[in-house]
């Protein structure tokens, strides 16, 4: 298994500002994933972060809006840039540990409200 | 590409009754299938997963699901509902292990809100 710590757990931000969300894992993982869950909706994959390479973004998500860093095998950050109220969502980090193939673990999420 | 359809955004059952949450998938390769549960204001917890072994998969909290290739389904069941089962349930599919060896992220259904009536 894997224990994932996400920070902050929640935040209220002004439109036009940026927020960086941190994801720390207690074991080394190859792939880290970032998802968005809009209010009352399902989860949508934003991007896949592989250590040592550029993140791969899904359709509808761009690096300028959601820059991602992956400096090592246990840590990643997602920045939500130039925020608008439409960015109000829960952002979740997910990992797949080497020891638990085909099993994704999720952090508790960051609940973001943009006002 | 893959997709997931969950029939019924809300399902209501009486305590002690059978729980049946429906999930149909579409995948161009043999899929890995998952059911996750999300309690209010919490993250996602894996209930069970299908990874091409036994077609009947048993998970935590008394849940199980059966993979039916001919029906492209992976319905979640529990014989007797408990009040603590009230939550949001998500079906998800992944095909990443067949596209190069690494995970490819999950495609989620829209979720089913399970309501348990006393």
Tab-separated table of C-alpha atoms in Angstrom:
chain	number	residue	atom	x	y	z
A	1	UNK	CA	0.000	0.000	0.000
A	2	UNK	CA	0.926	3.656	-0.030
A	3	UNK	CA	0.183	6.549	2.273
A	4	UNK	CA	-0.309	9.830	0.485
A	5	UNK	CA	-0.203	13.219	2.127
A	6	UNK	CA	-1.684	16.159	0.292
A	7	UNK	CA	-1.296	19.769	1.325
A	8	UNK	CA	-3.230	21.938	1.758
A	9	UNK	CA	-6.385	19.984	2.535
A	10	UNK	CA	-8.473	22.981	1.595
A	11	UNK	CA	-8.061	26.596	0.606
A	12	UNK	CA	-10.078	29.600	-0.425
A	13	UNK	CA	-8.309	31.715	-3.027
A	14	UNK	CA	-8.901	34.947	-4.866
A	15	UNK	CA	-9.447	34.801	-8.586
A	16	UNK	CA	-6.333	35.553	-10.610
A	17	UNK	CA	-3.991	34.014	-8.056
A	18	UNK	CA	-2.241	30.634	-8.130
A	19	UNK	CA	-2.166	27.732	-5.693
A	20	UNK	CA	0.404	24.967	-5.488
A	21	UNK	CA	-0.735	21.617	-4.127
A	22	UNK	CA	1.803	19.198	-2.743
A	23	UNK	CA	1.658	15.415	-2.824
A	24	UNK	CA	4.042	13.352	-0.708
A	25	UNK	CA	4.139	9.550	-0.779
A	26	UNK	CA	5.682	7.281	1.834
A	27	UNK	CA	7.296	5.020	-0.779
A	28	UNK	CA	8.888	5.391	-4.194
A	29	UNK	CA	6.484	5.253	-7.104
A	30	UNK	CA	6.917	5.450	-10.835
A	31	UNK	CA	3.727	7.147	-11.806
A	32	UNK	CA	1.881	9.905	-10.021
A	33	UNK	CA	-1.451	11.141	-11.291
A	34	UNK	CA	-3.438	14.298	-10.718
A	35	UNK	CA	-7.226	14.275	-10.915
A	36	UNK	CA	-9.910	16.945	-10.642
A	37	UNK	CA	-13.324	16.326	-9.140
A	38	UNK	CA	-15.701	19.174	-9.813
A	39	UNK	CA	-18.637	19.652	-7.425
A	40	UNK	CA	-21.003	16.706	-7.646
A	41	UNK	CA	-19.028	15.189	-10.506
A	42	UNK	CA	-16.748	12.265	-11.121
A	43	UNK	CA	-12.970	12.332	-11.313
A	44	UNK	CA	-11.179	13.487	-14.427
A	45	UNK	CA	-7.513	12.810	-15.056
A	46	UNK	CA	-5.538	16.020	-15.488
A	47	UNK	CA	-2.065	14.655	-16.106
A	48	UNK	CA	0.417	11.894	-15.440
A	49	UNK	CA	3.711	12.812	-13.811
A	50	UNK	CA	6.665	10.537	-14.398
A	51	UNK	CA	9.869	11.336	-12.551
A	52	UNK	CA	12.519	12.827	-14.792
A	53	UNK	CA	10.275	13.765	-17.678
A	54	UNK	CA	7.610	16.276	-18.604
A	55	UNK	CA	4.113	15.548	-17.384
A	56	UNK	CA	1.644	14.180	-19.901
A	57	UNK	CA	-1.604	16.157	-20.009
A	58	UNK	CA	-5.040	14.881	-20.929
A	59	UNK	CA	-7.205	16.574	-23.498
A	60	UNK	CA	-8.566	19.834	-22.162
A	61	UNK	CA	-5.730	20.442	-19.725
A	62	UNK	CA	-2.621	22.482	-20.529
A	63	UNK	CA	0.715	23.001	-18.858
A	64	UNK	CA	0.348	26.766	-18.602
A	65	UNK	CA	-2.780	26.369	-16.504
A	66	UNK	CA	-1.724	23.298	-14.507
A	67	UNK	CA	2.081	23.151	-14.289
A	68	UNK	CA	3.350	20.012	-12.581
A	69	UNK	CA	6.672	19.210	-11.005
A	70	UNK	CA	8.023	15.753	-10.180
A	71	UNK	CA	11.484	16.225	-8.686
A	72	UNK	CA	11.835	12.725	-7.219
A	73	UNK	CA	10.081	9.386	-6.797
A	74	UNK	CA	8.072	10.404	-3.721
A	75	UNK	CA	6.916	13.952	-4.386
A	76	UNK	CA	4.957	16.005	-6.887
A	77	UNK	CA	3.248	19.377	-7.050
A	78	UNK	CA	0.321	20.649	-9.090
A	79	UNK	CA	-0.166	24.387	-9.523
A	80	UNK	CA	-3.524	25.833	-10.474
A	81	UNK	CA	-2.648	29.093	-12.187
A	82	UNK	CA	-4.603	32.292	-12.736
A	83	UNK	CA	-7.588	30.826	-10.962
A	84	UNK	CA	-11.213	31.506	-11.751
A	85	UNK	CA	-14.350	30.315	-9.936
A	86	UNK	CA	-14.605	27.491	-12.497
A	87	UNK	CA	-11.446	26.004	-10.979
A	88	UNK	CA	-13.272	25.362	-7.705
A	89	UNK	CA	-12.905	21.596	-7.324
A	90	UNK	CA	-11.292	18.874	-5.337
A	91	UNK	CA	-7.845	18.044	-6.662
A	92	UNK	CA	-6.569	14.556	-5.921
A	93	UNK	CA	-3.155	13.002	-6.163
A	94	UNK	CA	-2.930	9.300	-6.966
A	95	UNK	CA	-0.054	6.847	-7.132
A	96	UNK	CA	0.598	3.300	-8.161
A	97	UNK	CA	3.319	1.761	-5.995
A	98	UNK	CA	5.836	-0.710	-7.398
A	99	UNK	CA	4.559	-3.283	-4.915
A	100	UNK	CA	0.859	-2.970	-5.755
A	101	UNK	CA	0.564	-3.230	-9.492
A	102	UNK	CA	-2.826	-2.281	-10.862
A	103	UNK	CA	-3.881	-0.603	-7.650
A	104	UNK	CA	-4.119	3.161	-7.465
A	105	UNK	CA	-4.059	4.885	-4.101
A	106	UNK	CA	-5.515	8.329	-3.589
A	107	UNK	CA	-4.738	11.187	-1.301
A	108	UNK	CA	-7.480	12.854	0.707
A	109	UNK	CA	-7.668	15.633	-1.836
A	110	UNK	CA	-7.403	19.408	-1.771
A	111	UNK	CA	-10.713	21.228	-1.719
A	112	UNK	CA	-10.219	24.488	-3.583
A	113	UNK	CA	-12.721	27.321	-3.609
A	114	UNK	CA	-12.036	30.324	-5.825
A	115	UNK	CA	-13.883	33.524	-4.986
B	1	UNK	CA	-9.636	4.422	-25.528
B	2	UNK	CA	-11.874	3.322	-22.716
B	3	UNK	CA	-15.044	4.554	-21.082
B	4	UNK	CA	-17.289	3.657	-18.172
B	5	UNK	CA	-21.044	3.984	-17.818
B	6	UNK	CA	-22.679	3.738	-14.424
B	7	UNK	CA	-26.428	3.295	-14.645
B	8	UNK	CA	-28.278	5.272	-12.023
B	9	UNK	CA	-26.814	8.369	-10.430
B	10	UNK	CA	-28.735	7.517	-7.251
B	11	UNK	CA	-29.694	4.108	-5.912
B	12	UNK	CA	-31.822	3.697	-2.804
B	13	UNK	CA	-32.155	0.399	-0.928
B	14	UNK	CA	-33.488	-0.621	2.436
B	15	UNK	CA	-31.147	-1.694	5.175
B	16	UNK	CA	-30.616	-5.446	4.849
B	17	UNK	CA	-31.596	-5.527	1.180
B	18	UNK	CA	-29.432	-6.456	-1.772
B	19	UNK	CA	-27.200	-3.745	-3.182
B	20	UNK	CA	-26.649	-3.756	-6.945
B	21	UNK	CA	-24.665	-0.975	-8.604
B	22	UNK	CA	-24.282	-1.278	-12.359
B	23	UNK	CA	-21.167	-0.592	-14.388
B	24	UNK	CA	-20.565	-1.158	-18.085
B	25	UNK	CA	-17.262	-0.470	-19.729
B	26	UNK	CA	-15.792	-0.001	-23.143
B	27	UNK	CA	-12.177	-0.827	-23.828
B	28	UNK	CA	-10.114	-1.637	-26.881
B	29	UNK	CA	-7.861	-3.936	-24.864
B	30	UNK	CA	-8.479	-6.324	-21.981
B	31	UNK	CA	-9.355	-4.009	-19.142
B	32	UNK	CA	-8.443	-3.689	-15.536
B	33	UNK	CA	-11.601	-2.725	-13.647
B	34	UNK	CA	-12.043	-1.149	-10.251
B	35	UNK	CA	-14.692	-0.065	-7.803
B	36	UNK	CA	-13.918	2.780	-5.436
B	37	UNK	CA	-15.976	4.202	-2.593
B	38	UNK	CA	-15.922	7.817	-1.456
B	39	UNK	CA	-17.407	8.799	1.869
B	40	UNK	CA	-18.369	12.437	2.419
B	41	UNK	CA	-15.367	14.728	2.592
B	42	UNK	CA	-12.945	11.854	2.225
B	43	UNK	CA	-10.653	10.468	-0.458
B	44	UNK	CA	-11.254	7.366	-2.527
B	45	UNK	CA	-10.894	3.900	-1.110
B	46	UNK	CA	-10.459	0.836	-3.288
B	47	UNK	CA	-13.229	-1.711	-2.791
B	48	UNK	CA	-12.041	-4.309	-5.275
B	49	UNK	CA	-10.289	-4.785	-8.578
B	50	UNK	CA	-10.356	-7.150	-11.556
B	51	UNK	CA	-7.014	-7.814	-13.222
B	52	UNK	CA	-7.738	-10.772	-15.517
B	53	UNK	CA	-7.660	-13.462	-12.849
B	54	UNK	CA	-10.901	-14.791	-11.331
B	55	UNK	CA	-13.998	-13.211	-12.842
B	56	UNK	CA	-15.757	-13.053	-9.473
B	57	UNK	CA	-13.874	-10.620	-7.307
B	58	UNK	CA	-14.402	-10.220	-3.595
B	59	UNK	CA	-13.581	-6.944	-1.942
B	60	UNK	CA	-13.762	-5.260	1.395
B	61	UNK	CA	-16.877	-4.650	3.485
B	62	UNK	CA	-18.707	-7.627	1.948
B	63	UNK	CA	-18.793	-6.273	-1.593
B	64	UNK	CA	-18.122	-8.332	-4.675
B	65	UNK	CA	-18.237	-7.834	-8.424
B	66	UNK	CA	-18.376	-10.137	-11.415
B	67	UNK	CA	-16.564	-9.448	-14.660
B	68	UNK	CA	-18.700	-10.473	-17.633
B	69	UNK	CA	-16.839	-9.990	-20.870
B	70	UNK	CA	-19.819	-10.876	-23.063
B	71	UNK	CA	-21.868	-8.153	-21.400
B	72	UNK	CA	-18.934	-5.740	-20.893
B	73	UNK	CA	-20.139	-5.370	-17.334
B	74	UNK	CA	-18.639	-5.233	-13.870
B	75	UNK	CA	-21.594	-4.803	-11.526
B	76	UNK	CA	-21.024	-4.358	-7.797
B	77	UNK	CA	-23.152	-6.273	-5.307
B	78	UNK	CA	-23.566	-6.763	-1.598
B	79	UNK	CA	-26.091	-9.247	-0.181
B	80	UNK	CA	-27.218	-7.125	2.739
B	81	UNK	CA	-26.952	-3.338	2.897
B	82	UNK	CA	-25.801	-1.595	6.026
B	83	UNK	CA	-26.325	2.020	6.958
B	84	UNK	CA	-22.561	2.555	6.827
B	85	UNK	CA	-22.586	1.674	3.111
B	86	UNK	CA	-24.142	5.031	2.254
B	87	UNK	CA	-21.549	6.737	0.056
B	88	UNK	CA	-20.583	7.560	-3.518
B	89	UNK	CA	-19.370	4.616	-5.585
B	90	UNK	CA	-17.201	4.929	-8.659
B	91	UNK	CA	-16.442	2.328	-11.284
B	92	UNK	CA	-13.168	2.828	-13.150
B	93	UNK	CA	-11.240	1.220	-15.987
B	94	UNK	CA	-7.588	1.180	-16.896
B	95	UNK	CA	-5.855	-0.196	-19.956
B	96	UNK	CA	-2.415	1.168	-19.280
B	97	UNK	CA	-0.747	-2.122	-18.556
B	98	UNK	CA	-1.263	-3.160	-22.149
B	99	UNK	CA	0.127	-0.002	-23.654
B	100	UNK	CA	3.721	-0.113	-22.587
B	101	UNK	CA	4.042	-1.538	-19.137
B	102	UNK	CA	3.143	1.401	-17.007
B	103	UNK	CA	-0.084	2.665	-15.582
B	104	UNK	CA	-2.076	5.059	-17.706
B	105	UNK	CA	-4.402	6.574	-15.180
B	106	UNK	CA	-7.997	5.634	-14.589
B	107	UNK	CA	-11.146	6.528	-16.466
B	108	UNK	CA	-14.003	6.921	-14.009
B	109	UNK	CA	-17.719	6.599	-14.360
B	110	UNK	CA	-19.938	9.432	-13.176
B	111	UNK	CA	-20.566	7.735	-9.863
B	112	UNK	CA	-23.591	6.292	-8.091
B	113	UNK	CA	-24.812	7.724	-4.829
B	114	UNK	CA	-26.001	4.861	-2.632
B	115	UNK	CA	-28.737	5.732	-0.160
B	116	UNK	CA	-29.668	3.309	2.583
B	117	UNK	CA	-33.192	3.565	3.966
B	118	UNK	CA	-33.657	2.488	7.588
